[in-house]
PDB file of C-alpha atoms in Angstrom:
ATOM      1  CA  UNK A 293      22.164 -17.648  -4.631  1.00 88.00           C
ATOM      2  CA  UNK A 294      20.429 -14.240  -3.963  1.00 97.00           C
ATOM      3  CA  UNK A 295      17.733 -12.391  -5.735  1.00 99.00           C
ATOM      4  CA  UNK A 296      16.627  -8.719  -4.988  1.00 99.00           C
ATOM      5  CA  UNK A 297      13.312  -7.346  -5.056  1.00 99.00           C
ATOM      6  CA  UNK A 298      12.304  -3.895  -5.745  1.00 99.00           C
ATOM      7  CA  UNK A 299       9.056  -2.049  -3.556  1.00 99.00           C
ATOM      8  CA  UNK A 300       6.717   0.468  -2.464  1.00 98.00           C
ATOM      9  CA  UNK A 301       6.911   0.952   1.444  1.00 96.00           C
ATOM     10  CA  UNK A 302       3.961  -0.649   2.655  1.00 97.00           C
ATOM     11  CA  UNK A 303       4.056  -3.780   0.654  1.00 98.00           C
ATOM     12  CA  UNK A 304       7.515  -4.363   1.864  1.00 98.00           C
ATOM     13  CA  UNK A 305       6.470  -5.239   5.412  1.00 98.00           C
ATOM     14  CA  UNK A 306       4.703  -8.293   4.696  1.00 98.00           C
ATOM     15  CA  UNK A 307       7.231  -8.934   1.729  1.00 99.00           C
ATOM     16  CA  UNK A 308      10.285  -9.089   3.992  1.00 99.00           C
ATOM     17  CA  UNK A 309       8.817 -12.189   6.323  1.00 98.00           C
ATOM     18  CA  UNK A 310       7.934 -13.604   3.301  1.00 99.00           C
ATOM     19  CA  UNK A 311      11.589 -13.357   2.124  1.00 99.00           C
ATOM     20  CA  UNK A 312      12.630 -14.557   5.345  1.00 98.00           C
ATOM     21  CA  UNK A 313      10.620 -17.512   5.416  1.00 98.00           C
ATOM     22  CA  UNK A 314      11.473 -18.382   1.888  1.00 99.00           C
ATOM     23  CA  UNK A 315      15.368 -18.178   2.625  1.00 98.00           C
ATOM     24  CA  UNK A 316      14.971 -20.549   5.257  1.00 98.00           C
ATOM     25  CA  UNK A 317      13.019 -22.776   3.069  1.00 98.00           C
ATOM     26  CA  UNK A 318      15.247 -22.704  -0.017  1.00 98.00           C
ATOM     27  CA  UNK A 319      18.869 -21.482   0.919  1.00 98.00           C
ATOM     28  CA  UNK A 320      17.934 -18.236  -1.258  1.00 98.00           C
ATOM     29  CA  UNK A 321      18.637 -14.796   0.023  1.00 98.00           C
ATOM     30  CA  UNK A 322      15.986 -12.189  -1.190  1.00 99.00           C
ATOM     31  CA  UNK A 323      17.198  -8.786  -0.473  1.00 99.00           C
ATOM     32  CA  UNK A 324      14.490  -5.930  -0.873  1.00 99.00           C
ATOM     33  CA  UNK A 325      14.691  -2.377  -1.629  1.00 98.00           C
ATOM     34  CA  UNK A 326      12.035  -0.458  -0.298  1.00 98.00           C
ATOM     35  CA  UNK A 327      10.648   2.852  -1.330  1.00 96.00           C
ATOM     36  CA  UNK A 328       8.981   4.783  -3.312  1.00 95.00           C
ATOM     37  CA  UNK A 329       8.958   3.947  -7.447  1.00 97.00           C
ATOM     38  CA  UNK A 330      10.657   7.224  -8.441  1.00 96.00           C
ATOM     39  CA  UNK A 331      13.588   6.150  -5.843  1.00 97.00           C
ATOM     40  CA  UNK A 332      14.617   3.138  -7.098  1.00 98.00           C
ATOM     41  CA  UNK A 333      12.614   3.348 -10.610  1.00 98.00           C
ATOM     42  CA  UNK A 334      16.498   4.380 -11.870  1.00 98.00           C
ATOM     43  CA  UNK A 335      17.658   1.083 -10.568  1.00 98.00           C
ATOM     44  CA  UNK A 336      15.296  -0.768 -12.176  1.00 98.00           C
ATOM     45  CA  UNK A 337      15.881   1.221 -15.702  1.00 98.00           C
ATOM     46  CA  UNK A 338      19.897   0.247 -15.528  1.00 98.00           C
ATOM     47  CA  UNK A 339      19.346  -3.124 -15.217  1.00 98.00           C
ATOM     48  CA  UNK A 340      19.220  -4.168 -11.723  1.00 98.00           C
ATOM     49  CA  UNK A 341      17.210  -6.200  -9.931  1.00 98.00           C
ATOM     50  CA  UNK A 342      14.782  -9.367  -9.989  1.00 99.00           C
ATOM     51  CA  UNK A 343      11.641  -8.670  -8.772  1.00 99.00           C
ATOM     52  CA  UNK A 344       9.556  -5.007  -8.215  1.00 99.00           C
ATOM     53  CA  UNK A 345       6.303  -5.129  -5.871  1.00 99.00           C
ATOM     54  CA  UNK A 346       4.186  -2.210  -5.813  1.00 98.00           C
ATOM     55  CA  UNK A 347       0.600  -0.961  -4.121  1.00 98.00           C
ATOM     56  CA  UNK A 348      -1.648  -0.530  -7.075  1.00 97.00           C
ATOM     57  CA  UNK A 349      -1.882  -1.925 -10.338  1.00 98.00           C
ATOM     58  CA  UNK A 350      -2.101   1.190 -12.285  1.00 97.00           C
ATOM     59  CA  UNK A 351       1.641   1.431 -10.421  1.00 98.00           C
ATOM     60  CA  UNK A 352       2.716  -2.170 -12.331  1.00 98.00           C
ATOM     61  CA  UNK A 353       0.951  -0.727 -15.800  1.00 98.00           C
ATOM     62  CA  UNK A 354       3.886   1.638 -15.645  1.00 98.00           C
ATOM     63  CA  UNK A 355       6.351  -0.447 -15.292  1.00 98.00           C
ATOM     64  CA  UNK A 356       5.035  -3.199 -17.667  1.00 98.00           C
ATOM     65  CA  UNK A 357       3.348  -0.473 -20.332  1.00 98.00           C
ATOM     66  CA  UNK A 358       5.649   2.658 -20.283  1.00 97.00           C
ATOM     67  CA  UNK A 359       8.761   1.239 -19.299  1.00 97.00           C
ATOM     68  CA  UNK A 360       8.651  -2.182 -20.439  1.00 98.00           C
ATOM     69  CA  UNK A 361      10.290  -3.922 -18.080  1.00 99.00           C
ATOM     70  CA  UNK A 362       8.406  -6.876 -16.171  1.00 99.00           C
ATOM     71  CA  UNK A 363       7.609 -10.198 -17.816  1.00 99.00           C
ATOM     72  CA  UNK A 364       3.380  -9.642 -18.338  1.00 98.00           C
ATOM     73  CA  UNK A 365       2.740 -13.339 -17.061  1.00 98.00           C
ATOM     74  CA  UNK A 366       4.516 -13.002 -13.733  1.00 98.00           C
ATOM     75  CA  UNK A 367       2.258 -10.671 -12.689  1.00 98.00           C
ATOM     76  CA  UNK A 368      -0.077 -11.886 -10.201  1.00 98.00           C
ATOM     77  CA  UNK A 369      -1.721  -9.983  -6.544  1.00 97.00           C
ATOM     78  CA  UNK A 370      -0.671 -11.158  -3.522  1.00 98.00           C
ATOM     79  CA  UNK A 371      -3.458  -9.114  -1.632  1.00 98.00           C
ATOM     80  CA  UNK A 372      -6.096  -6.399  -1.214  1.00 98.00           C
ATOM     81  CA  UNK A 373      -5.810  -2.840   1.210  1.00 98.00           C
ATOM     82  CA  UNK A 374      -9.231  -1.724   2.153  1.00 98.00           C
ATOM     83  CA  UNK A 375     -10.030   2.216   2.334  1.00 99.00           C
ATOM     84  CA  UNK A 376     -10.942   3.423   5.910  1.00 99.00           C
ATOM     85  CA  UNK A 377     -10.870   6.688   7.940  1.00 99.00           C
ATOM     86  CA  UNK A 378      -7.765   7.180  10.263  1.00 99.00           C
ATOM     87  CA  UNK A 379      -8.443   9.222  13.318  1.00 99.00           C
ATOM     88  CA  UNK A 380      -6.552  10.182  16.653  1.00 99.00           C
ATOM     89  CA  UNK A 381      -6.046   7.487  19.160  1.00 98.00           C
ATOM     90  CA  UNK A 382      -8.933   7.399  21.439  1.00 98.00           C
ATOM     91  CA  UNK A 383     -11.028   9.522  18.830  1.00 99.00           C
ATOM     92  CA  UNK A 384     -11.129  12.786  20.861  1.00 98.00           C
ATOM     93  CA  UNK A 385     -13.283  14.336  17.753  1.00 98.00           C
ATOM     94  CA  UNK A 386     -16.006  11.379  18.017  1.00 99.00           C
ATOM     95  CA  UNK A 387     -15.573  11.308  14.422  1.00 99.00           C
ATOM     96  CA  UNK A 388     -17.999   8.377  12.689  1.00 98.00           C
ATOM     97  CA  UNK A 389     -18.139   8.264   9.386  1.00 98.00           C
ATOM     98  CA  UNK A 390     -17.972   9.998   6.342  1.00 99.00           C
ATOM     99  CA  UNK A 391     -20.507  12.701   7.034  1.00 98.00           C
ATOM    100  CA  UNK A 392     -18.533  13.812  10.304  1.00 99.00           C
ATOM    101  CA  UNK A 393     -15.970  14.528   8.023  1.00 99.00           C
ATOM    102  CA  UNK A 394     -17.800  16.440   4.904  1.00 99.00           C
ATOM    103  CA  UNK A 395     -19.697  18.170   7.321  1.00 98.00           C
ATOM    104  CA  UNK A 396     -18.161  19.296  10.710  1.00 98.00           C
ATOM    105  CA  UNK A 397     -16.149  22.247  10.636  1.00 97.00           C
ATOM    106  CA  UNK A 398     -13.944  21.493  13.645  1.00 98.00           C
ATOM    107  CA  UNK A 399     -12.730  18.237  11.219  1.00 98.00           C
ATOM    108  CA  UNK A 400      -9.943  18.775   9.136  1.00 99.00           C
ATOM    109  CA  UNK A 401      -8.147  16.142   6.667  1.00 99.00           C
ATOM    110  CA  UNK A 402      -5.032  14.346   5.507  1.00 99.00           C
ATOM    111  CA  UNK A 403      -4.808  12.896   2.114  1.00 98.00           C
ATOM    112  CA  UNK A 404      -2.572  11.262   0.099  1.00 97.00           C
ATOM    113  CA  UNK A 405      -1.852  12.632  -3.190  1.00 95.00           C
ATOM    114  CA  UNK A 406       0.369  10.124  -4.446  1.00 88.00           C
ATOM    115  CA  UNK A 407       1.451   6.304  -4.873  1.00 92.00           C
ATOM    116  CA  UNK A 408      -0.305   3.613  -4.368  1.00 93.00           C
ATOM    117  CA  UNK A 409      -3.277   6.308  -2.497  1.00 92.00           C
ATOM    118  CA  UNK A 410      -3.194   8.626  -5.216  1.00 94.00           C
ATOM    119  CA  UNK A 411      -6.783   9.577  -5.723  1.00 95.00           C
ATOM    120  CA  UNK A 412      -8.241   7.624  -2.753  1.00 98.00           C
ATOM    121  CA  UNK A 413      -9.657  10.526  -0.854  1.00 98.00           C
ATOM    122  CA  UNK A 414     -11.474  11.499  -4.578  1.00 98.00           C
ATOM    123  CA  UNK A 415     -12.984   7.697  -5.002  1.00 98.00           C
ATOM    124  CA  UNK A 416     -14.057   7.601  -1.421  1.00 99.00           C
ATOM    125  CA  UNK A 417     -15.661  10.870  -1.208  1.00 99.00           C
ATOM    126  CA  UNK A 418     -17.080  10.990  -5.011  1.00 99.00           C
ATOM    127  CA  UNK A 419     -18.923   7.110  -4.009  1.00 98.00           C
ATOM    128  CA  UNK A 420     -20.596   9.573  -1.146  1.00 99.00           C
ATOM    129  CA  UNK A 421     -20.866  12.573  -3.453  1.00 99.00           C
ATOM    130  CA  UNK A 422     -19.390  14.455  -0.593  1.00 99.00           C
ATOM    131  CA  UNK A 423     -16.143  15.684  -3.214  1.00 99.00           C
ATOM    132  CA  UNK A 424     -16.672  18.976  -2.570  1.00 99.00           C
ATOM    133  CA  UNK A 425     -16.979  19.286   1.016  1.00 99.00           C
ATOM    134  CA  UNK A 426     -14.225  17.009   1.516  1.00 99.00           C
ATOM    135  CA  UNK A 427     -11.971  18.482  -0.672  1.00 98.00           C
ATOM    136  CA  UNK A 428     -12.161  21.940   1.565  1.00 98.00           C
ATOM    137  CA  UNK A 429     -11.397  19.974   4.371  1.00 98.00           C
ATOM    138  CA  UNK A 430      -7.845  18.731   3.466  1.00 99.00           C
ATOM    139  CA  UNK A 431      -5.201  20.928   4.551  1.00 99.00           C
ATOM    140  CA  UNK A 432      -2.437  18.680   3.911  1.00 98.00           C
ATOM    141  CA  UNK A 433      -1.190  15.838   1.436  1.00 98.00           C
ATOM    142  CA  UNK A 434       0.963  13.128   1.944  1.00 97.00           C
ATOM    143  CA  UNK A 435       3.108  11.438  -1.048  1.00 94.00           C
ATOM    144  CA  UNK A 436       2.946   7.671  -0.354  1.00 91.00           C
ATOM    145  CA  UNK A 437       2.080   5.613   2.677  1.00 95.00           C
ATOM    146  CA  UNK A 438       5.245   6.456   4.709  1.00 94.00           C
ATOM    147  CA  UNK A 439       4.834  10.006   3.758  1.00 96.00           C
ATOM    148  CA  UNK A 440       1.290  10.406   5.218  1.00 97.00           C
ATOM    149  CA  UNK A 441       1.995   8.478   8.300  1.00 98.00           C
ATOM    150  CA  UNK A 442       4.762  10.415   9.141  1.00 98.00           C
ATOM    151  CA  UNK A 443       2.992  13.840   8.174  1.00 98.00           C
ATOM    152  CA  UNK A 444       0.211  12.552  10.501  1.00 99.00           C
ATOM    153  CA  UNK A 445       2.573  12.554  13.682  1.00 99.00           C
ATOM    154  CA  UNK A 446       3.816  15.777  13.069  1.00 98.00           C
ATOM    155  CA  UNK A 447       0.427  17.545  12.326  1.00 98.00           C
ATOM    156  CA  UNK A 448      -1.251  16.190  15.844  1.00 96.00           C
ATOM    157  CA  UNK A 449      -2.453  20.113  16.560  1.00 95.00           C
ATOM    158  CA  UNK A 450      -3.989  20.670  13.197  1.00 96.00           C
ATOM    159  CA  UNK A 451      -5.023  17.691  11.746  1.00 99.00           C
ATOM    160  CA  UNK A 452      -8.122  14.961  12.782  1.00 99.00           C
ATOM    161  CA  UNK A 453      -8.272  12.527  10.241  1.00 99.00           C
ATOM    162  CA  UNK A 454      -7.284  10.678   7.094  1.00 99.00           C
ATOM    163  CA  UNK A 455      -8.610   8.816   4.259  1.00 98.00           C
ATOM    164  CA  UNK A 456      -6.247   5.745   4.525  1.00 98.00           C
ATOM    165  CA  UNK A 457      -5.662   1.758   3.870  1.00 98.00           C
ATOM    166  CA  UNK A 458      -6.869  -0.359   6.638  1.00 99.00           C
ATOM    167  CA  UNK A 459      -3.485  -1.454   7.309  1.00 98.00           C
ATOM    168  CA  UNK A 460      -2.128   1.505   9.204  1.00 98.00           C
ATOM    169  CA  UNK A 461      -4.468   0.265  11.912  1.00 98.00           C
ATOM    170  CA  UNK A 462      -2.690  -3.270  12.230  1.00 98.00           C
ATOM    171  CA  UNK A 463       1.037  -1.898  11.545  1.00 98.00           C
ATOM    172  CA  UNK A 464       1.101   1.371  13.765  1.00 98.00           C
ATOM    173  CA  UNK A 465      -2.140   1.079  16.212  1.00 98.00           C
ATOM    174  CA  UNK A 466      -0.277   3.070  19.157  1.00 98.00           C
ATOM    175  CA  UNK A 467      -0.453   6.037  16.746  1.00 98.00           C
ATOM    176  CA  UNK A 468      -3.935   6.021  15.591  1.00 99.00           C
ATOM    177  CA  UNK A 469      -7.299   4.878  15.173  1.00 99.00           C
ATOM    178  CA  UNK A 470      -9.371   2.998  12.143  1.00 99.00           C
ATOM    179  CA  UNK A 471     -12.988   4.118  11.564  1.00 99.00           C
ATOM    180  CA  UNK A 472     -14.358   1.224   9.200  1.00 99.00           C
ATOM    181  CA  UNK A 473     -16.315   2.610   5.911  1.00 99.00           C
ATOM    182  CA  UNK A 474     -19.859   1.009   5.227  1.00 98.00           C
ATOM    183  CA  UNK A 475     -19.146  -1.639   2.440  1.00 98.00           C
ATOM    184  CA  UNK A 476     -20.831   0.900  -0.254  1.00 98.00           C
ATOM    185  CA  UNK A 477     -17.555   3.293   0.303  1.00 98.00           C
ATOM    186  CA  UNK A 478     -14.951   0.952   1.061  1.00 98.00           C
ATOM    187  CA  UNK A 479     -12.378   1.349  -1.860  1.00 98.00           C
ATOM    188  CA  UNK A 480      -9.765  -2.119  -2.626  1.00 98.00           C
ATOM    189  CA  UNK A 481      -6.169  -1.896  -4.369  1.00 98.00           C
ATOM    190  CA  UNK A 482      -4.345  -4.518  -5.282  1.00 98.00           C
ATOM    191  CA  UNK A 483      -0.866  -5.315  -3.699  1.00 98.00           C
ATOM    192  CA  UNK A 484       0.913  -7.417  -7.131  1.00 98.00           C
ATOM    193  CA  UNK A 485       4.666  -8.582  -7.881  1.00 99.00           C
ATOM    194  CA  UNK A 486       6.142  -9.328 -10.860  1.00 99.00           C
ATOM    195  CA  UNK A 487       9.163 -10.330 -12.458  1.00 99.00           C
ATOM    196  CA  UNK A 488      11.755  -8.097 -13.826  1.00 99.00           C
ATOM    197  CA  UNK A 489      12.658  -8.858 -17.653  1.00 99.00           C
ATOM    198  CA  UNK A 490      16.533  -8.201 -16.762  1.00 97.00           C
ATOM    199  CA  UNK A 491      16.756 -11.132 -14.524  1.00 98.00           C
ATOM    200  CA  UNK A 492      19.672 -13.099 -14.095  1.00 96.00           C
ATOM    201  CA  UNK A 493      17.655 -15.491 -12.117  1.00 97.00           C
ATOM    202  CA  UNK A 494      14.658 -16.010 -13.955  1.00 98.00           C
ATOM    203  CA  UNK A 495      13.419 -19.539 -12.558  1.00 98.00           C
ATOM    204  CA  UNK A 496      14.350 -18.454  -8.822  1.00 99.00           C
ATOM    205  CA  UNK A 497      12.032 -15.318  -9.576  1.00 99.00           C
ATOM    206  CA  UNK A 498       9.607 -17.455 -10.845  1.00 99.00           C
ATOM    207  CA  UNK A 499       9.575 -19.252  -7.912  1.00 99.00           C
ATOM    208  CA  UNK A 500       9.588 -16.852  -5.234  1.00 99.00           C
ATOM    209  CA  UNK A 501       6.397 -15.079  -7.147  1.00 99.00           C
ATOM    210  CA  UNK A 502       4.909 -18.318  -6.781  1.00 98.00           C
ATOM    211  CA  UNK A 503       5.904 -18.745  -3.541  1.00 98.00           C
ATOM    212  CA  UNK A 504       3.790 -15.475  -2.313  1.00 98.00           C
ATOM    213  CA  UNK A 505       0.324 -17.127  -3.251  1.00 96.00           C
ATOM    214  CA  UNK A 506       0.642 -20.112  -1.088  1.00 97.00           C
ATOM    215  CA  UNK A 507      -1.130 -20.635   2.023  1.00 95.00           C
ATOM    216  CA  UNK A 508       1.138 -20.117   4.693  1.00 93.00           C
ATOM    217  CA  UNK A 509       2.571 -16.879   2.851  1.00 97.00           C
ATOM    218  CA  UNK A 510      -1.417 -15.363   2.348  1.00 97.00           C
ATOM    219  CA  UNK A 511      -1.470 -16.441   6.485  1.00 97.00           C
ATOM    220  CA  UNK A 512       1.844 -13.499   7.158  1.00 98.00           C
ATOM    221  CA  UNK A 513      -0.187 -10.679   4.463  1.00 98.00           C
ATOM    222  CA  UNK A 514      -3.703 -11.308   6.316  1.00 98.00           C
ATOM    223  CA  UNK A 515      -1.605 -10.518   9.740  1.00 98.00           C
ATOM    224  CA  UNK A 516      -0.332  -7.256   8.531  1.00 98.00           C
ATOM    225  CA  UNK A 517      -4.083  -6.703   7.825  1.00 98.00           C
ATOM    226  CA  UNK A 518      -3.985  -7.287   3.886  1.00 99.00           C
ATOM    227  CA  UNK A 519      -7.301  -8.698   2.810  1.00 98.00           C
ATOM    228  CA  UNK A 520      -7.282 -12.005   0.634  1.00 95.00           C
ATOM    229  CA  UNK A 521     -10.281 -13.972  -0.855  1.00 77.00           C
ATOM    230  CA  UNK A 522     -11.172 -17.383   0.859  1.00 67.00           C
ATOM    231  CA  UNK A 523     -10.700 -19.582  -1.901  1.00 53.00           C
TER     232      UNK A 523
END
């Protein structure tokens, strides 16, 4: 028995030791596609699959209001990305906060324009009413979370920092630095899963969904530096 799961990038690295754990658990193989929507959206059209995860839930309105194809009341979060500022290891600009970056002119930005980030940088900097004088900092755009990390360690010479999700800190901290946004800033997105209308194995999707939300599963997103309410 096998069921495959559709995702983002991101999402997928807590997803995968959750499928792990679960095939140890239940005999099941989950088998997961990562990338991002427009790559495997196809897939997903043609009938394939079980399960998609994505990084925002504007991302699952998509697939549940345009395309129709997950099952509404499968959809539940699994956990929360917190907006921060991504600078240089070591901080070699002594950049601290939001004003360092609408204000210096030595500072200049990477944003992501796309995905489960698309408009971050805008709700960030418009919650500062800074949106100007951020916006003529950014002098290049990533198109996902993979995207913008790997645009960041190829732009080293001309670029000092990024509005990101607190998570590149925990899953790439040799590369970079996190700068933590006062609470009035910080921007959440929801990390949710649902199931796929075309299933084949409806009660084993079921399950797995279900599995996500338990304790020991919220234990493997909160290491990967997903945030998740106490109770």
């Amino acid at each position: 028995m096998s069921i495959k799961v559709f995702s983002t990038g991101l999402p997928a690295i807590p997803l995968r030791s959750a499928a792990n754990i679960f095939e140890e658990k239940y005999g099941v193989k989950v088998e997961i596609t990562a990338g991002q929507v427009e790559q495997w959206l196809p897939n997903v059209l043609a009938g394939e699959g079980d399960i998609v995860c994505v990084g925002a839930e504007y991302m699952m309105d998509d697939l549940q209001e345009e395309h129709k194809l997950i099952i509404p009341d499968t959809r539940v979060t699994v956990g929360y990305r917190r907006s921060v500022i991504m600078v240089r290891k070591g901080n070699p600009k002594g950049i601290r906060g939001i004003e360092d970056l609408a204000n210096r002119d030595d500072v200049k930005l990477l944003v992501c324009r796309g995905a489960c980030q698309r408009g971050l940088w805008d709700d960030v900097a418009s919650k500062a009413m800074v949106t100007d004088k951020i916006r003529r900092k950014i002098v290049m755009y990533g198109v996902g979370c993979l995207d913008t990390y790997q645009k960041w360690l190829k732009s080293k010479d001309y670029v000092d920092a990024a509005i990101v999700w607190n998570v590149y800190g925990v899953i790439w901290p040799k590369d970079l630095d996190v700068i933590e946004l006062p609470r009035e800033l910080q921007v959440y997105r929801s990390t949710n899963v649902a199931v796929l209308k075309s299933t084949k194995n409806e009660s084993i999707a079921r399950k797995f969904v279900e599995f996500l939300r338990t304790d020991d599963i919220k234990d493997v997103y909160r290491r990967f530096g997903w945030i998740l309410p106490s109770c």
